Coordinates of C-alpha atoms and ligand atoms in Angstrom, one line a residue:
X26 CA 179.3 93.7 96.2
X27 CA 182.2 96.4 96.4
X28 CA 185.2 94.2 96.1
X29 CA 186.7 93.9 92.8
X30 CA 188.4 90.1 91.9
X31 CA 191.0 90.1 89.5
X32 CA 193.5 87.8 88.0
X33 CA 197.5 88.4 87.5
X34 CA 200.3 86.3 86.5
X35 CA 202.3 89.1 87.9
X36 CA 203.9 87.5 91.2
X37 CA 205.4 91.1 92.0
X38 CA 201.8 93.0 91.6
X39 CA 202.0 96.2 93.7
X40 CA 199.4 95.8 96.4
X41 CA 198.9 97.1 100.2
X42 CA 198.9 94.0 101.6
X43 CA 199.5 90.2 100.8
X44 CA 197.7 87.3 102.1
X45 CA 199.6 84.3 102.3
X46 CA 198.2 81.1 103.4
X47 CA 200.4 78.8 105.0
X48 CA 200.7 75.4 106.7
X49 CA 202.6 74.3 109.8
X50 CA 205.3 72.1 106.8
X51 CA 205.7 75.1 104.5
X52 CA 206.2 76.9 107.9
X53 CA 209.4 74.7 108.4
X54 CA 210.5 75.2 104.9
X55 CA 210.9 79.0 105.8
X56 CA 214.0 81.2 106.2
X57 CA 214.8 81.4 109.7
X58 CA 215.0 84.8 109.8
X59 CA 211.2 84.7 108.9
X60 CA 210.3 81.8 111.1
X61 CA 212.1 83.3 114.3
X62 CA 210.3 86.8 113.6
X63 CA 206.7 84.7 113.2
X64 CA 207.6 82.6 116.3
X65 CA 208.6 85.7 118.2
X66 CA 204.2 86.5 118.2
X67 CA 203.9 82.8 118.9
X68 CA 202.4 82.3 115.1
X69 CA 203.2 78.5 114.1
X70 CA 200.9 78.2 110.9
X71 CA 198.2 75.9 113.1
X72 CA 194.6 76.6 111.2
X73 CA 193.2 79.1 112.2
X74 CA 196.0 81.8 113.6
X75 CA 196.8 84.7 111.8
X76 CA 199.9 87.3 112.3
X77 CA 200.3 90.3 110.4
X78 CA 204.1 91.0 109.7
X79 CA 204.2 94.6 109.2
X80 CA 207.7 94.9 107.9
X81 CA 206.5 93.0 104.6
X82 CA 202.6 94.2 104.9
X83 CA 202.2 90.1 104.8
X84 CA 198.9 88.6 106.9
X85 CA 199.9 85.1 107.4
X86 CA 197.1 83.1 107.6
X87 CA 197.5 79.2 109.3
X88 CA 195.3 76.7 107.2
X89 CA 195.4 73.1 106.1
X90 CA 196.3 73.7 102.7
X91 CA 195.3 70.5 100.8
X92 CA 191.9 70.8 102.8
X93 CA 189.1 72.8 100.5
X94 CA 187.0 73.3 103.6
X95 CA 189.9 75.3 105.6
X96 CA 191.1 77.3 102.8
X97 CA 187.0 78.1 102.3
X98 CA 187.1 79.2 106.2
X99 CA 190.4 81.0 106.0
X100 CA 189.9 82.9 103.5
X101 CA 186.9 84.4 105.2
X102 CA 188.7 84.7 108.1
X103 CA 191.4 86.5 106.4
X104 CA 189.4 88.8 104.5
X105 CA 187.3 90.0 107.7
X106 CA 190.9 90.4 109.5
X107 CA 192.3 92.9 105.9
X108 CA 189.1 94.5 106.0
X109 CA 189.6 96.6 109.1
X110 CA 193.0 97.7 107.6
X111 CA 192.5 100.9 106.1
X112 CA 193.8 99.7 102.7
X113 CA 192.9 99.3 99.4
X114 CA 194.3 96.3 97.7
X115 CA 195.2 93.0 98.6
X116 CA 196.7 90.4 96.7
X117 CA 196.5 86.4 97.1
X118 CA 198.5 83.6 95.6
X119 CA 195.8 81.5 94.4
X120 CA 195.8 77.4 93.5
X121 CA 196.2 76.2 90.1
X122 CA 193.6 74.0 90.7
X123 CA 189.3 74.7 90.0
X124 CA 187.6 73.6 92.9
X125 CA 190.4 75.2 95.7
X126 CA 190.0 78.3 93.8
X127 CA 186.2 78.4 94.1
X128 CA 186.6 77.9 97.7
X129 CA 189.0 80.6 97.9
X130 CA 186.7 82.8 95.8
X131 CA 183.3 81.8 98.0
X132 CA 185.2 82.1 101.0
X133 CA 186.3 85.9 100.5
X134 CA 182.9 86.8 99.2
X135 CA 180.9 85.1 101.9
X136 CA 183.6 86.4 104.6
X137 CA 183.3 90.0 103.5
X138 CA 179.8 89.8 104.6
X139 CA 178.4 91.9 107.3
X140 CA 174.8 93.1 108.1
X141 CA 175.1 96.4 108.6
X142 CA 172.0 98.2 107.5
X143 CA 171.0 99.3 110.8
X144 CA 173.7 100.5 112.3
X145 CA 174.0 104.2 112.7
X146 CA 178.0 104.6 113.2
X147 CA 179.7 102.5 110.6
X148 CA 183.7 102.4 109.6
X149 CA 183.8 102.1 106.0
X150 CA 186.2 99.7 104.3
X151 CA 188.6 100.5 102.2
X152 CA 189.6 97.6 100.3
X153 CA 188.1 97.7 97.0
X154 CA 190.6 95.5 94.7
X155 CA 192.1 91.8 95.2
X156 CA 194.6 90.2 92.7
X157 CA 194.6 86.6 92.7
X158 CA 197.3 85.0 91.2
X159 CA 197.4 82.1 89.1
X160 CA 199.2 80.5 86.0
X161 CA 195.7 81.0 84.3
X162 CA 192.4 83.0 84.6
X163 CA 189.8 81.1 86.9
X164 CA 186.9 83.1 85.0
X165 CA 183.7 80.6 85.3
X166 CA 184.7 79.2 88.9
X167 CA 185.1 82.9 89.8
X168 CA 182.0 83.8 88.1
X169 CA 179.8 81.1 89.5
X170 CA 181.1 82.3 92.9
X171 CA 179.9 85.4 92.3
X172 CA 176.6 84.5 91.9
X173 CA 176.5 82.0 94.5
X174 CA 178.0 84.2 97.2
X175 CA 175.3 87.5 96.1
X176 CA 172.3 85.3 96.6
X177 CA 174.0 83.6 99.9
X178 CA 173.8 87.1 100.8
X179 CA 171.3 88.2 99.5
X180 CA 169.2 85.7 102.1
X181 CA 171.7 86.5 104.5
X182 CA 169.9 89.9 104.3
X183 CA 166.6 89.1 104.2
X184 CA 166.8 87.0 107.4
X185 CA 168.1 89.0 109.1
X186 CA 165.9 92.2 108.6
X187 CA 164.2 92.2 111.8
X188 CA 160.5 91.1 111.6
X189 CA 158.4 94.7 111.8
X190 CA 160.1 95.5 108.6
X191 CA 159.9 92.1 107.1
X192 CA 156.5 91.6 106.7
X193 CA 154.7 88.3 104.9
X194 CA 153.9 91.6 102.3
X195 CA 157.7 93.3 102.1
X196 CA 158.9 89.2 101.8
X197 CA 156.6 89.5 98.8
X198 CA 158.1 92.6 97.8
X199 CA 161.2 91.7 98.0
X200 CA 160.4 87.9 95.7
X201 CA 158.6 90.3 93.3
X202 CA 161.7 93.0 92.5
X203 CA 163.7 89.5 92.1
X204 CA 161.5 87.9 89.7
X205 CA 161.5 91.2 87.7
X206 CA 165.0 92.2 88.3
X207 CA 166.0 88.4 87.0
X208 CA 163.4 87.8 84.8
X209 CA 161.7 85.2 86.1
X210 CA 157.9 84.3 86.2
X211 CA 156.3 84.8 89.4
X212 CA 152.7 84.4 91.4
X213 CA 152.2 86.3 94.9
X214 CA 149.4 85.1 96.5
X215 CA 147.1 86.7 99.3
X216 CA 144.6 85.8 101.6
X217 CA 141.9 85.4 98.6
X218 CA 144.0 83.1 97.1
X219 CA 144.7 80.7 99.8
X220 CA 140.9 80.5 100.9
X221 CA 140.8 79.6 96.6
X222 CA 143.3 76.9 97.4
X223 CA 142.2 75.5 100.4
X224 CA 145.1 76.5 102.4
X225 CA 143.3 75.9 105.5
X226 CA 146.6 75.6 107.6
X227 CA 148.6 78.9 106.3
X228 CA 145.3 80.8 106.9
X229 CA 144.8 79.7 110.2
X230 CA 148.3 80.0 111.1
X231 CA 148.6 83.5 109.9
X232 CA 145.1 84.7 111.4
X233 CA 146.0 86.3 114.5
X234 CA 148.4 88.5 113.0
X235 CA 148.1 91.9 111.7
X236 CA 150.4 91.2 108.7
X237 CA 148.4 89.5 105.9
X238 CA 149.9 86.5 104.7
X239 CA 151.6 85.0 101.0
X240 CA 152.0 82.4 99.0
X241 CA 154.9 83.2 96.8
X242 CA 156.3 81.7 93.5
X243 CA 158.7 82.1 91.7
X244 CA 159.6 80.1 88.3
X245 CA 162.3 79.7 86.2
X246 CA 161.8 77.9 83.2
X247 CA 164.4 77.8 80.1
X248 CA 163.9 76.8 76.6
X249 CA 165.2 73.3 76.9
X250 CA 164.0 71.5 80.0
X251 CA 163.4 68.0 80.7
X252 CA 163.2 68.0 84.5
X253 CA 161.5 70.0 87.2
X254 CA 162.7 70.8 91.0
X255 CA 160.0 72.5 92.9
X256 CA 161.5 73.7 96.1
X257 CA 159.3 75.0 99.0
X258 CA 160.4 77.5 102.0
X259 CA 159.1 78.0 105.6
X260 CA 158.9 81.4 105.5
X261 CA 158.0 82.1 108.7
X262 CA 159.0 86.3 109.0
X263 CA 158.4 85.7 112.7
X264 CA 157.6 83.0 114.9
X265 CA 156.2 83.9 118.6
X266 CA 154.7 80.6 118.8
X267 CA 151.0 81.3 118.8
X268 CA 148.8 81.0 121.6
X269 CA 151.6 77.8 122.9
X270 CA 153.9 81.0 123.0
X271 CA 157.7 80.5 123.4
X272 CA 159.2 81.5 126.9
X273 CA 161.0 85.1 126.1
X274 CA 164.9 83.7 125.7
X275 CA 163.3 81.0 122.7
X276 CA 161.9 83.8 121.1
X277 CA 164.3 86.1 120.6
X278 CA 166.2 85.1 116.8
X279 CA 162.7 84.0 115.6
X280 CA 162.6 87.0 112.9
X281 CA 165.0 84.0 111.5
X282 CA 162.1 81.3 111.0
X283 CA 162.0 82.6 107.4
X284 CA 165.4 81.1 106.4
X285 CA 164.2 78.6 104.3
X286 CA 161.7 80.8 102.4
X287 CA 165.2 83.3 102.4
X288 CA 167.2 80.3 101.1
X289 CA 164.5 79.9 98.4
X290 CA 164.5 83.2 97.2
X291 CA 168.7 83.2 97.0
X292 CA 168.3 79.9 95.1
X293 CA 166.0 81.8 92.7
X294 CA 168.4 84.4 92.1
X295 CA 171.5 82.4 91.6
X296 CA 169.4 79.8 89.3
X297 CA 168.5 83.1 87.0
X298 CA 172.1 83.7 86.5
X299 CA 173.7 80.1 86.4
X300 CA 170.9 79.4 83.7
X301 CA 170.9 75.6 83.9
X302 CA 168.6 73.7 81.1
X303 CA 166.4 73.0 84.3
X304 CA 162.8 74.1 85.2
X305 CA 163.2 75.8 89.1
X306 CA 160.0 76.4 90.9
X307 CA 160.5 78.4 94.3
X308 CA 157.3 78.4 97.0
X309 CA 157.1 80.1 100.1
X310 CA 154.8 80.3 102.7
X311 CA 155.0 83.5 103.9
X312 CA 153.2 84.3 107.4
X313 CA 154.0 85.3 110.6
X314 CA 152.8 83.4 114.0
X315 CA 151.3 85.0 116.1
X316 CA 149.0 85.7 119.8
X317 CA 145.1 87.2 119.6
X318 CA 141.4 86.8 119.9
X319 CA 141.1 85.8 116.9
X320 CA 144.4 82.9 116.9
X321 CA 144.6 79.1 116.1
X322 CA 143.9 76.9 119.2
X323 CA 145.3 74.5 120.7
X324 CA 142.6 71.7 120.2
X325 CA 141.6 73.2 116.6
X326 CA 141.2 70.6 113.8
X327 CA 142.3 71.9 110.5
X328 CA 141.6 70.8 107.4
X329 CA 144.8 70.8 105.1
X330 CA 144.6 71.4 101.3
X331 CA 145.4 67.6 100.4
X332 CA 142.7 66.7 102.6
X333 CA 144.1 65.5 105.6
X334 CA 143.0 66.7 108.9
X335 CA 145.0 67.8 111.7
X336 CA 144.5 68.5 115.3
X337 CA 146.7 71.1 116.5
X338 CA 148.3 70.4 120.0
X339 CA 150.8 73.3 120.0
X340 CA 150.4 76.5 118.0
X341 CA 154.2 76.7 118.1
X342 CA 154.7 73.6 115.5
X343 CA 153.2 75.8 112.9
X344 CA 156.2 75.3 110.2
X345 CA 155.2 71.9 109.6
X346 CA 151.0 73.0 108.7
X347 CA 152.6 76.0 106.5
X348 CA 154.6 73.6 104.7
X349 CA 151.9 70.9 104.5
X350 CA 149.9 73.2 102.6
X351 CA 152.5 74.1 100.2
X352 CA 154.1 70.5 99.8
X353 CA 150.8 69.9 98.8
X354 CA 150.7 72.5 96.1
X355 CA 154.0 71.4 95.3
X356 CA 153.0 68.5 93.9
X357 CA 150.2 69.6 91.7
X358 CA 153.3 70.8 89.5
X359 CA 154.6 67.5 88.6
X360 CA 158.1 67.6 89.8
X361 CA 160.9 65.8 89.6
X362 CA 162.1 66.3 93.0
X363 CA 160.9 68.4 95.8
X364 CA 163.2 70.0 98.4
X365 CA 161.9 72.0 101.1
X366 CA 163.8 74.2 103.2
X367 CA 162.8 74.8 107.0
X368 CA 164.1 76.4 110.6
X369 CA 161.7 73.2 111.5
X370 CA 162.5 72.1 115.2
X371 CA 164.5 73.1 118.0
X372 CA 165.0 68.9 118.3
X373 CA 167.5 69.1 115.5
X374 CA 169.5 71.4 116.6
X375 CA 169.6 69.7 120.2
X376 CA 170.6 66.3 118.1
X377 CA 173.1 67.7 115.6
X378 CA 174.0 71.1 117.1
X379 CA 174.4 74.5 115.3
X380 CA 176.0 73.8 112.6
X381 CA 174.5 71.3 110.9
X382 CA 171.3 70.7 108.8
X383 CA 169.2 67.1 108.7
X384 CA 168.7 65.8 105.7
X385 CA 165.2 63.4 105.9
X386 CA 163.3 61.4 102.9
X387 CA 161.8 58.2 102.5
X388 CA 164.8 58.2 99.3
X389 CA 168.1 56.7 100.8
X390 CA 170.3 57.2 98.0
X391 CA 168.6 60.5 97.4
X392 CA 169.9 61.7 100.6
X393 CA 173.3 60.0 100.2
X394 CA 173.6 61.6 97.0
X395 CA 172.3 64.9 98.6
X396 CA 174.9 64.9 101.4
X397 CA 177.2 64.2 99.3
X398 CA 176.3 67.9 97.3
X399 CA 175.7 69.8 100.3
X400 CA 179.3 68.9 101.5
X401 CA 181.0 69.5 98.4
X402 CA 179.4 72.8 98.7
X403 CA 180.2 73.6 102.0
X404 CA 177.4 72.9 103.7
X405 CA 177.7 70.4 106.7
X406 CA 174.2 68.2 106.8
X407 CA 173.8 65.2 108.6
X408 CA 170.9 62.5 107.7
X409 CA 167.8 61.7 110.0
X410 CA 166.6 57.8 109.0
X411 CA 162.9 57.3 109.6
X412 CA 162.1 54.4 110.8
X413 CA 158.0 52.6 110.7
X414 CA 157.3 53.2 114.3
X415 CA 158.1 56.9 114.3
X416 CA 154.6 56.7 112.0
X417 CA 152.2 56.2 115.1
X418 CA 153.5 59.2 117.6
X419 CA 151.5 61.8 115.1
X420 CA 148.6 59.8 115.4
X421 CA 145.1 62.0 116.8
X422 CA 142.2 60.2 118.5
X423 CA 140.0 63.2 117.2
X424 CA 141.4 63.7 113.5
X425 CA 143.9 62.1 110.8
X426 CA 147.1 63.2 112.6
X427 CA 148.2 65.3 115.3
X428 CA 150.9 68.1 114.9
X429 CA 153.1 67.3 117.7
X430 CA 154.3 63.8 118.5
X431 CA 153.3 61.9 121.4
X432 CA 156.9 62.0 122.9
X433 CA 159.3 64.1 123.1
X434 CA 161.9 61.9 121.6
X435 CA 163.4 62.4 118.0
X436 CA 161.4 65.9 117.4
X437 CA 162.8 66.3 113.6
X438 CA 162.0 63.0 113.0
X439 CA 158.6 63.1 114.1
X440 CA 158.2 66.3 112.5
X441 CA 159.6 65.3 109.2
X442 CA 157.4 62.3 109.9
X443 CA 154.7 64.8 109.5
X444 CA 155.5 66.6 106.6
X445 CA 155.9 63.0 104.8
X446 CA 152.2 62.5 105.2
X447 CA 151.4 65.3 102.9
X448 CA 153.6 63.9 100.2
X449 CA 151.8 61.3 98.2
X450 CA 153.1 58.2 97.2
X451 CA 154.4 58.9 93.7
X452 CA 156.8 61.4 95.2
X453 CA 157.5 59.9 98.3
X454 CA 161.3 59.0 96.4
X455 CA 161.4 62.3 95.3
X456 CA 161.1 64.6 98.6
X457 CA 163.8 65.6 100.8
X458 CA 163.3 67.4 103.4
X459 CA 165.7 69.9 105.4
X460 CA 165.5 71.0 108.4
X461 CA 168.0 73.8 108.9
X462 CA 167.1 75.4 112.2
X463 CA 170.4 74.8 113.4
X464 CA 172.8 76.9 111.2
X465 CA 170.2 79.1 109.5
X466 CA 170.9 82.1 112.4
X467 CA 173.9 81.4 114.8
X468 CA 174.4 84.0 117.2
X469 CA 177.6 84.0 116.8
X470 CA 180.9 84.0 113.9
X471 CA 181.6 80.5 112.7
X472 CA 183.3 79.1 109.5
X473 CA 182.3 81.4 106.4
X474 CA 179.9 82.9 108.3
X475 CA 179.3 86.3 110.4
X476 CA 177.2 86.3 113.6
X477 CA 173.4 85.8 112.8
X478 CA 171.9 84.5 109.4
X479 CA 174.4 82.2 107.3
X480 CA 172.3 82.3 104.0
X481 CA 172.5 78.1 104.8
X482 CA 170.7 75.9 102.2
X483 CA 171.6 78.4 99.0
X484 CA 175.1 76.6 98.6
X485 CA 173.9 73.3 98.6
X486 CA 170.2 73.3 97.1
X487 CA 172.1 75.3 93.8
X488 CA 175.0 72.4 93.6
X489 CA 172.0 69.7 93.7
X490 CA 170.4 71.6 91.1
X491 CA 173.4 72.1 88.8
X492 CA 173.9 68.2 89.3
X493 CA 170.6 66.8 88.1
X494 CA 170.4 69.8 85.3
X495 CA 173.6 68.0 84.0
X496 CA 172.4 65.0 83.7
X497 CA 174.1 63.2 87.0
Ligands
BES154 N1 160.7 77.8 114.5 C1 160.6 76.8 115.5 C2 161.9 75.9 115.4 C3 163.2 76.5 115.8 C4 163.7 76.4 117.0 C5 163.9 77.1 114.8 C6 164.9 76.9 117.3 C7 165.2 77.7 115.1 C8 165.7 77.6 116.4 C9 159.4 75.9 115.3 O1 158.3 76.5 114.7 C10 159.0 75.4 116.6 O2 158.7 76.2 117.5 N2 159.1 74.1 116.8 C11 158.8 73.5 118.1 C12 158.0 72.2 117.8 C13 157.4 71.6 119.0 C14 156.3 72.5 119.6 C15 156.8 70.3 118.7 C16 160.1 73.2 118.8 O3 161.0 72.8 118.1 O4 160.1 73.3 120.0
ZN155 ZN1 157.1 77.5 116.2
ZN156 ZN1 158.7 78.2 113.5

């Protein structure tokens, strides 16, 4: 990360530029002279519009400024408008107030983001330093910011690395070099593994691909521990749909299928640093899906680690047997809670649109107390209820369960449905399930976010994490 956060008291620190957020009242409160200039480029401090007043190098930004999610978004927005200045340093009056500062500091570091790695032609930015200033230093809520906002990017990246160079292996790779760059414990696992374990359903997914698939862990276990969240990733690096394949235009964005295992791995990372007297286990099922000779069929019946057997109907719901296998494996380690993480079903982001993830579980006040995290963090989620008659539409006249639904009604549901099968009863209460297919790659700029991956899941999964390792 290249820009350089630093505190002042100073209110006269020489800068290039100041950022000054602004609502439509303090607008009012003005001099006219300023207000006439600003209204002159037809700037009235709604959220959202930004002027740049280049007699006093000032960007105005227009925000709600008692809101913490629209000084989160505006400072990203700001930041990506300063970057294309060629300047150096910026300063921002800051709040004196924890929480508004974090979301100032998580906005600028998730709005500097941009995924730039392949581009051939690149302008370089030139801002380096930021002076925020405040009555006091901000240190931890700057710090955790830090390390929240590297490993939201850091599966921002991974995502989206398109899928010949983001193989089941280099996902591996890339878990490994964390574990060790982190020091954390870690287990990759390959094919020989997986026939060891059972894992029918990754192998058969994965079989018609060229890439050999993984089963990746990563642990982080401190000194003093008394809990354990095991959370599990689809880590689909690409997702053609199998022998069911997806019509061209679906399958396009499908190197992003791996977000949750991405969203894992940045959850890893940040855990490492933040260091919370909590033992973290992150799984992945790494794989890709694809077309062959030698591919899963339609009318297969698999036979899933815990057991249960599944005729396939559609190749293309192959997120749900990945994860089946590894929910199972999940719960061989005795946790506390289980989250998994999964671009799941185009049906959830049909029902909730883009931006928003689904929260399912058989736990009410688990996913209450989960939506309540996830939208401190800044992460919008939106709970699915299961109801008893969603049970039957996975039922199979030729094996335990099917892997599509009979209907094509409440597709998350169903599928979540599914995934709930595989947990056992002793941690029905503790499993949440997210399906965030919806924000997880969004073709275009929205909120904190640039156009394609968000890194969606790291916020929120970390703040649940920090929550139960204190005791709450
Ligand atoms: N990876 C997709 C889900 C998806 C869709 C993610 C759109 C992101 C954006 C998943 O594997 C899939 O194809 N699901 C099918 C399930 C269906 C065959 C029951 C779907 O949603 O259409
Ligand atoms: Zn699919
Ligand atoms: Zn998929």
């Amino acid at each position: 990360m290249s820009l350089n956060i630093k505190f002042t008291k100073d209110d006269d620190v020489k800068s290039d530029i100041e950022i000054v957020f602004i609502d439509q009242n303090l607008f009012k409160k003005l001099p006219k002279s300023k207000t006439s200039i600003l209204s002159l480029q037809s700037f009235s401090a709604k959220d959202g519009e930004a002027v740049f007043l280049q007699s006093d190098k000032i960007l105005y930004y227009g925000t709600i400024l008692d809101d913490i999610d629209s000084i989160r978004e505006a400072a990203a927005k700001a930041i990506r408008i300063v970057k294309k200045y060629d300047i150096k340093s910026l300063k921002i009056k800051g709040f004196e107030n924890s929480d508004f500062n974090y979301a100032l500091f998580i906005g600028i570091l998730l709005g500097d983001y941009e995924f730039i790695d392949y581009k051939s032609k690149i302008t370089k930015t030139t801002l380096t330093d930021i002076f925020i200033i405040t009555k006091k230093d901000y240190k931890s809520e700057l710090h955790k910011a830090m390390i929240v906002a590297n490993s939201t990017n850091l599966a921002r990246n991974i995502v989206n690395t398109p899928p010949q160079d983001c193989t089941p292996i280099v996902l591996a790779d890339i878990a490994k070099k964390i574990a060790k760059d982190f020091m954390l414990d870690y287990k990759i696992g390959d094919v020989k593994f997986l026939q060891k374990e059972k894992m029918e359903l990754i192998l058969s997914v994965a079989r018609a691909s060229t890439h050999e698939p993984r089963f990746i862990e990563l642990i982080y276990k401190p000194k003093k521990t008394k809990k354990r969240i095991v959370l599990v990733g689809k880590g689909l690096t690409y997702d053609s749909g199998g022998l069911s394949l997806k019509p061209a235009d679906y399958m396009t964005t499908m190197k992003a299928d791996k977000g949750g295992g991405c969203a894992v791995l940045g959850v890893m990372q940040a855990i490492a640093g933040l260091k919370p007297d909590i033992e973290v286990v992150g799984i992945i099922g790494a794989t890709e899906n694809m077309i062959g000779g030698n591919a899963y069929k339609p009318d297969d019946i698999l036979r899933s680690r815990e057991g249960i057997t599944i005729e396939v109907k559609n190749t293309d719901a192959e997120g749900r047997l990945v994860l089946a296998d590894c929910l199972s494996y999940a719960q061989d380690l005795k946790p506390d809670f289980i989250i998994d993480l999964a671009t799941l079903t185009g049906a959830c982001v049909v029902g909730l649109g883009e931006y928003t993830s689904g929260i399912m579980g058989y736990n009410k006040k688990l996913n209450i107390e989960f939506e309540k995290v996830a939208s401190k963090s800044g992460e919008l989620t939106a709970i699915l209820p299961f109801n008893k008659h969603l049970e039957k539409l996975i039922d199979s006249k030729n094996a335990d369960i099917s892997n599509v639904s009979s209907t094509r009604y409440g597709g998350a549901l169903t599928a979540g449905i599914f995934l709930g099968r595989f947990i056992r009863e002793e941690y029905k209460d503790k499993w949440i399930h997210l399906d965030i297919a919806g924000p997880a790659f969004v073709e275009k700029e929205w909120d904190v976010n640039s156009f394609g991956a968000s890194g969606i899941g790291v916020r929120s999964v970390i703040d649940f994490i920090l929550k139960v390792a204190n005791g709450a």
